[in-house]
GROMACS .gro file of C-alpha atoms in nm:
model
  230
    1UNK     CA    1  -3.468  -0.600  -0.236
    2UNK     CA    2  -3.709  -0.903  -0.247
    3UNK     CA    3  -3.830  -1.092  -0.541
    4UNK     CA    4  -4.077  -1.303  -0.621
    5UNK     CA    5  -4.055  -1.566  -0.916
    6UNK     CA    6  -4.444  -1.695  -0.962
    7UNK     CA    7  -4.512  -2.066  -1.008
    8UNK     CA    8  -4.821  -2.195  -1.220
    9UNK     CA    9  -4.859  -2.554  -1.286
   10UNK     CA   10  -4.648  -2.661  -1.535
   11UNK     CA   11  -4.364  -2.356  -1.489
   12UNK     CA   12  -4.030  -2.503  -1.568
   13UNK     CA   13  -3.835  -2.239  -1.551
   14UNK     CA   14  -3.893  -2.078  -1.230
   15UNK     CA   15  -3.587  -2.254  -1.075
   16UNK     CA   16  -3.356  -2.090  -1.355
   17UNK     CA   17  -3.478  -1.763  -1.257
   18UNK     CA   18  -3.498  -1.784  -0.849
   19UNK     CA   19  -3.143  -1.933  -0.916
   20UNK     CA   20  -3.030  -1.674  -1.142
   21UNK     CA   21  -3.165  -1.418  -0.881
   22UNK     CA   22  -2.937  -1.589  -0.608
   23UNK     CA   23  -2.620  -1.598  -0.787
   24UNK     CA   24  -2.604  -1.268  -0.964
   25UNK     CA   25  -2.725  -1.043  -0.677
   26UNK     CA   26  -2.778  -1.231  -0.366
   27UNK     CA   27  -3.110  -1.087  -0.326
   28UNK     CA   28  -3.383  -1.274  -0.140
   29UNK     CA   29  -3.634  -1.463  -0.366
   30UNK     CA   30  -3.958  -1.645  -0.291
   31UNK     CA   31  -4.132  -1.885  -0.521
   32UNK     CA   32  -4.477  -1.794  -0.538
   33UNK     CA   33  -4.736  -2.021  -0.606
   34UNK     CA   34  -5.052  -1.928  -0.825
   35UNK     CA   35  -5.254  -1.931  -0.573
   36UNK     CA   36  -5.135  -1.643  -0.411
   37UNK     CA   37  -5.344  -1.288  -0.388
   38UNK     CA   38  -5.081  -1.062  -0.217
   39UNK     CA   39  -4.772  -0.952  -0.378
   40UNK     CA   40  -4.702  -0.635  -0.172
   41UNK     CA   41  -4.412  -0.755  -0.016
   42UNK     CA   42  -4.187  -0.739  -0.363
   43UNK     CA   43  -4.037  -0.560  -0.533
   44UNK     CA   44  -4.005  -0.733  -0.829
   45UNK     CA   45  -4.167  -1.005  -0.948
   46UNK     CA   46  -4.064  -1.277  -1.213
   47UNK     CA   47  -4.318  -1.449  -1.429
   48UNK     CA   48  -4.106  -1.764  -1.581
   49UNK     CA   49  -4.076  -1.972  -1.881
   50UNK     CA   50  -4.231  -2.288  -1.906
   51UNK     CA   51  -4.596  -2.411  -2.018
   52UNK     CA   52  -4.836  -2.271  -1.750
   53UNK     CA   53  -5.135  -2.520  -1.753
   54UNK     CA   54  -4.978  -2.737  -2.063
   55UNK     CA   55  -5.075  -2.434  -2.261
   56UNK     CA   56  -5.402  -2.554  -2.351
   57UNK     CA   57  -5.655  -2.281  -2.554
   58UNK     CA   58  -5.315  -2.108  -2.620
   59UNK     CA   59  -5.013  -1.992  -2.412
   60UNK     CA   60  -5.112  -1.779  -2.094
   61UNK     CA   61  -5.469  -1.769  -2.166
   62UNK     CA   62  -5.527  -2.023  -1.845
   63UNK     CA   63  -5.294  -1.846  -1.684
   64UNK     CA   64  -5.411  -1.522  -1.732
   65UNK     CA   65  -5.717  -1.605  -1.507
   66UNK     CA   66  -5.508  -1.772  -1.227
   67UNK     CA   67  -5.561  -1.591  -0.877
   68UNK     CA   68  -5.218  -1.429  -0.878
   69UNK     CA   69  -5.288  -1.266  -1.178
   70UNK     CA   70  -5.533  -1.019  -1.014
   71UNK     CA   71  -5.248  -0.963  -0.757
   72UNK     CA   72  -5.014  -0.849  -1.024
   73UNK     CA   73  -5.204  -0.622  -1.224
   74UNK     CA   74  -5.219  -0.461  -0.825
   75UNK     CA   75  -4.823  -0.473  -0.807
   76UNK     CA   76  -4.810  -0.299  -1.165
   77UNK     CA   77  -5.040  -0.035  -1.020
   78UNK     CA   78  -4.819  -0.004  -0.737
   79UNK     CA   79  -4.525   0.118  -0.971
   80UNK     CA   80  -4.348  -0.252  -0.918
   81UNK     CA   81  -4.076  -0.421  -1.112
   82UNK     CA   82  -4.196  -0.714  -1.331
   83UNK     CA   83  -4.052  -0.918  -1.592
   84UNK     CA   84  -4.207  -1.180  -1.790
   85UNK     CA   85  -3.965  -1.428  -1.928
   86UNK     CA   86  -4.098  -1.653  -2.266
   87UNK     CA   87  -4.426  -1.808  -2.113
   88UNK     CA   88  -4.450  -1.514  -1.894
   89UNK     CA   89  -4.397  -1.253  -2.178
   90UNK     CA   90  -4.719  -1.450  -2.362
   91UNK     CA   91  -4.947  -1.449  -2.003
   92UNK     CA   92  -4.850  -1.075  -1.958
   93UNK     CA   93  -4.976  -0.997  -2.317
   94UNK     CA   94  -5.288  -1.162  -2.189
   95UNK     CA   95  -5.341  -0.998  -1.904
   96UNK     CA   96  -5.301  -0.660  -2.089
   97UNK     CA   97  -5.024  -0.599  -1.963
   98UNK     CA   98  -4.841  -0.567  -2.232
   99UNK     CA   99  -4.937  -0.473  -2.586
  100UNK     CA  100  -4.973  -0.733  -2.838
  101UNK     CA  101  -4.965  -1.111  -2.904
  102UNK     CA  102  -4.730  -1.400  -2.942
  103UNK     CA  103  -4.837  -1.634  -3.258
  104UNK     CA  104  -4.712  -1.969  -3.365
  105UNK     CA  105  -4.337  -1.939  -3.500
  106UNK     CA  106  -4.308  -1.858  -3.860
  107UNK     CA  107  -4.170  -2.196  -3.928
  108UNK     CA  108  -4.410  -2.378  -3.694
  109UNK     CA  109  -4.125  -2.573  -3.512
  110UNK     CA  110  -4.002  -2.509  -3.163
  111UNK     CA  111  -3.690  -2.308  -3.199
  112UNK     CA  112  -3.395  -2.356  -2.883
  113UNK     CA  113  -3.083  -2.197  -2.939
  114UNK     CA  114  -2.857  -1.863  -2.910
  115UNK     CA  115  -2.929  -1.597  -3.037
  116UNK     CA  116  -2.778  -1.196  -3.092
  117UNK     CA  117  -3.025  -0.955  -2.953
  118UNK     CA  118  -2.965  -0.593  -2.986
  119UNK     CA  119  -3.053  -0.362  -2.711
  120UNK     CA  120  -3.246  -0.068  -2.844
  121UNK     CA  121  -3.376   0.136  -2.479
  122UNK     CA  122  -3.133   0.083  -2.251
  123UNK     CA  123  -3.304   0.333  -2.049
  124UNK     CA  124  -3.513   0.086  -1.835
  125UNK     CA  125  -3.448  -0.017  -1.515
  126UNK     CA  126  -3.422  -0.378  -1.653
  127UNK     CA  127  -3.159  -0.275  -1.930
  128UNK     CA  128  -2.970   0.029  -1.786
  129UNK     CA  129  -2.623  -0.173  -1.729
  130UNK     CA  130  -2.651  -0.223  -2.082
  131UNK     CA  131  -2.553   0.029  -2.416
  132UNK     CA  132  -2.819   0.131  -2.628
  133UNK     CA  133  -2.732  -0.084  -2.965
  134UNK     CA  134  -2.533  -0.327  -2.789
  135UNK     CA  135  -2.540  -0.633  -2.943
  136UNK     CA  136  -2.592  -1.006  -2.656
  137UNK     CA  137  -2.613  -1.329  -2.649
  138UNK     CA  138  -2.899  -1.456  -2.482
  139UNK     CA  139  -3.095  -1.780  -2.524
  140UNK     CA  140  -3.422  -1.847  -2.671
  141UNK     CA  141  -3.650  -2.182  -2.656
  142UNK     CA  142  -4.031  -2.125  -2.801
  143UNK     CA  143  -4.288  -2.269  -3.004
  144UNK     CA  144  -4.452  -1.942  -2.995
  145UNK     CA  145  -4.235  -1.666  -3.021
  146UNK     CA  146  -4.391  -1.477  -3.283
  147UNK     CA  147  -4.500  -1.119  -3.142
  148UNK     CA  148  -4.739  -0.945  -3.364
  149UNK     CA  149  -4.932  -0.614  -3.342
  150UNK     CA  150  -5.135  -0.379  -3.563
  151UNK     CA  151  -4.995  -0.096  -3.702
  152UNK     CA  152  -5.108   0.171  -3.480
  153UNK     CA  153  -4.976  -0.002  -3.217
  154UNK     CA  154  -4.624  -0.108  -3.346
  155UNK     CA  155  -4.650   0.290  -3.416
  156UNK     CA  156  -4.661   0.325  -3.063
  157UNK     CA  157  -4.410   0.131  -2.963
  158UNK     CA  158  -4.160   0.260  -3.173
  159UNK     CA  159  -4.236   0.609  -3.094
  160UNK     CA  160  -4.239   0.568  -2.711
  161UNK     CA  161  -3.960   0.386  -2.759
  162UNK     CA  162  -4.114   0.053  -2.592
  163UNK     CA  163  -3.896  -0.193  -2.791
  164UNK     CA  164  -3.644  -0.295  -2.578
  165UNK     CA  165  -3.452  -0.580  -2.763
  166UNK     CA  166  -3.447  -0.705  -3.143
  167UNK     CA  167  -3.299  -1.020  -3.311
  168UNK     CA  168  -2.990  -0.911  -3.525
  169UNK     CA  169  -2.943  -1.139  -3.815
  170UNK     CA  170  -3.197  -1.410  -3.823
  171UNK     CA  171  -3.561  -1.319  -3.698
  172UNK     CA  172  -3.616  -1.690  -3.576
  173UNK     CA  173  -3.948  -1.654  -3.483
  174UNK     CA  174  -4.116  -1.387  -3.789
  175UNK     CA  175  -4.182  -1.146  -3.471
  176UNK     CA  176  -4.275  -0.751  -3.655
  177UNK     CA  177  -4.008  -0.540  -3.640
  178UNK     CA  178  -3.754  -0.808  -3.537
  179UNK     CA  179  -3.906  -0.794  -3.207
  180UNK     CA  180  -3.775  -0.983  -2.890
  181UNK     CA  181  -3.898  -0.768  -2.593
  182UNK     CA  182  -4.101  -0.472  -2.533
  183UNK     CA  183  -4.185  -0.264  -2.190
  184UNK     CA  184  -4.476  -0.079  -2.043
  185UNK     CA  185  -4.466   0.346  -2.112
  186UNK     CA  186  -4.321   0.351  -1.792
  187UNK     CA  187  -4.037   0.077  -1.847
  188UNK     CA  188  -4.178  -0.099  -1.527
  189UNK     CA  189  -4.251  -0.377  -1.709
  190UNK     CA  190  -4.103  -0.571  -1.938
  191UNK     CA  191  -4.187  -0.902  -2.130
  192UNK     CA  192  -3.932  -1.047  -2.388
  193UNK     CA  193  -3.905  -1.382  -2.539
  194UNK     CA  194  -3.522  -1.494  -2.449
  195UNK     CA  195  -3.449  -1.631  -2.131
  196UNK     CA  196  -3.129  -1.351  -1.970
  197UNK     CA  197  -3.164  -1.621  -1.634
  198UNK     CA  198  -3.028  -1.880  -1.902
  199UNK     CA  199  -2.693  -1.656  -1.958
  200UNK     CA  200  -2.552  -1.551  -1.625
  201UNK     CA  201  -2.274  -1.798  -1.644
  202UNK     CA  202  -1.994  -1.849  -1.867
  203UNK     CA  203  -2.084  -2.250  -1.803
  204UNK     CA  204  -2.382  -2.190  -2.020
  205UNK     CA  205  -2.251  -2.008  -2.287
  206UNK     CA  206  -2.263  -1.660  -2.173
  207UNK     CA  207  -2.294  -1.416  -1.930
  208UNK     CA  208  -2.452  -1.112  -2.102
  209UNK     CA  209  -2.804  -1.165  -1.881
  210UNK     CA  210  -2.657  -1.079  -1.556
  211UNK     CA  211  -2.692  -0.732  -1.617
  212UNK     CA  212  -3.052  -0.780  -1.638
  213UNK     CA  213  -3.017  -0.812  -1.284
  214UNK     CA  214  -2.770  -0.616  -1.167
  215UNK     CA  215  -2.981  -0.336  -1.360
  216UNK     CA  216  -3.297  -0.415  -1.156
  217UNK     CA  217  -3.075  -0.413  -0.818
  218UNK     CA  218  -2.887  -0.086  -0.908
  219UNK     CA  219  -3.224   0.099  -0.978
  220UNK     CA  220  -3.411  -0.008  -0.726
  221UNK     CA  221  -3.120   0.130  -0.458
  222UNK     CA  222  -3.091   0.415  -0.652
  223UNK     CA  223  -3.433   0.497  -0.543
  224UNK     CA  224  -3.387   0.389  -0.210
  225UNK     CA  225  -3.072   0.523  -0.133
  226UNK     CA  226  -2.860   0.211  -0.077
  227UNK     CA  227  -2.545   0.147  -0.229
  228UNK     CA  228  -2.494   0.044  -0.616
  229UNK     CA  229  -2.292  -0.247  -0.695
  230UNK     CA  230  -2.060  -0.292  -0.980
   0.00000   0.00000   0.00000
């Protein structure tokens, strides 16, 4: 299976990912720069963390327009695997690839710390080593964390079941519904503020993100007949 972790200026968290992607799986991984307009060689592809283009205007609106971008929206066509990780969560919402919008946190500071997320779908091919209200422990570090939606759309959500994670306890960000990461109707594609490539080591604090990845693996052989791993 081959991965791609994409690279604007001013990522800073693609290394965490391609890294996270080598330890927990072994999988190949390429970074790939912005610049790039073909992404038919992957099978998943990582959009990082970080502050693509110093997030001037606002975060992933520069982004958004970067050549890879149009390349993507292709790969999600194609029925690919992405996830977009804190920064990339925000440019996925901007490329409409996702519903909704991150805002400013509630408390307008920049918020870095662990936090207990609750898995509500565990049916996705990003959550499915998990148990459906399963509570982890996976990192967050934003200044703009704060998903909103309208109504009719946080209706939808909910009833396609699109929600994929929500803070338990403290909502540190003032995200609607306790939100921390949603999917596409299909569950191809999933964008969520915590960083799982930050918690695939006891060293760091905890392991609970490595079966983020160990999901992806096990459904993509799944479909393509190789063997699972455990």
């Amino acid at each position: 299976m081959n991965f791609g972790v994409l690279v604007f200026p001013g990522s800073n968290c693609d290394i965490d990912c391609y890294k996270a992607v080598e330890e927990t799986i072994g999988q190949p991984v390429t970074y790939v720069w912005h610049t790039e307009t073909d992404l038919s060689k992957y099978d998943c592809i990582i959009v990082p963390g970080g502050f693509s283009y110093g997030d001037y205007l606002r975060c992933g609106a520069i982004a958004r327009f970067a050549p890879v971008m149009s390349a993507l929206v292709q790969a999600a066509k194609d029925g690919k695997y992405i996830i977009g990780i804190c920064n990339g969560f925000q440019i996925l919402t901007e490329a409409g690839l996702l519903p909704g919008a991150l805002l400013r946190n509630r408390t307008l500071k920049f918020h870095c710390q662990s936090v207990t997320l609750q898995v509500v779908n565990a049916d996705t091919p990003f959550t499915s080593e998990y148990t459906e209200g399963e509570q982890i422990n996976i990192p967050i570090a934003h200044g703009e964390g704060n998903y909103y939606c309208d109504a009719e759309t946080l209706r939808e959500l909910q009833e396609n079941n699109q929600i994929v994670f929500r803070y338990c306890g403290e909502n540190p960000n003032g995200s609607v519904d306790n939100i921390a990461g949603i999917c596409s109707k299909d569950g191809r594609i999933v964008g969520m503020m915590p960083h799982p490539e930050r918690a695939v080591n006891s060293l760091l604090g905890s392991e609970d993100g490595t079966r983020m990845f160990t999901s992806i693996l096990n459904n993509w052989r799944e479909k393509h007949g190789a063997a699972a791993i455990g």
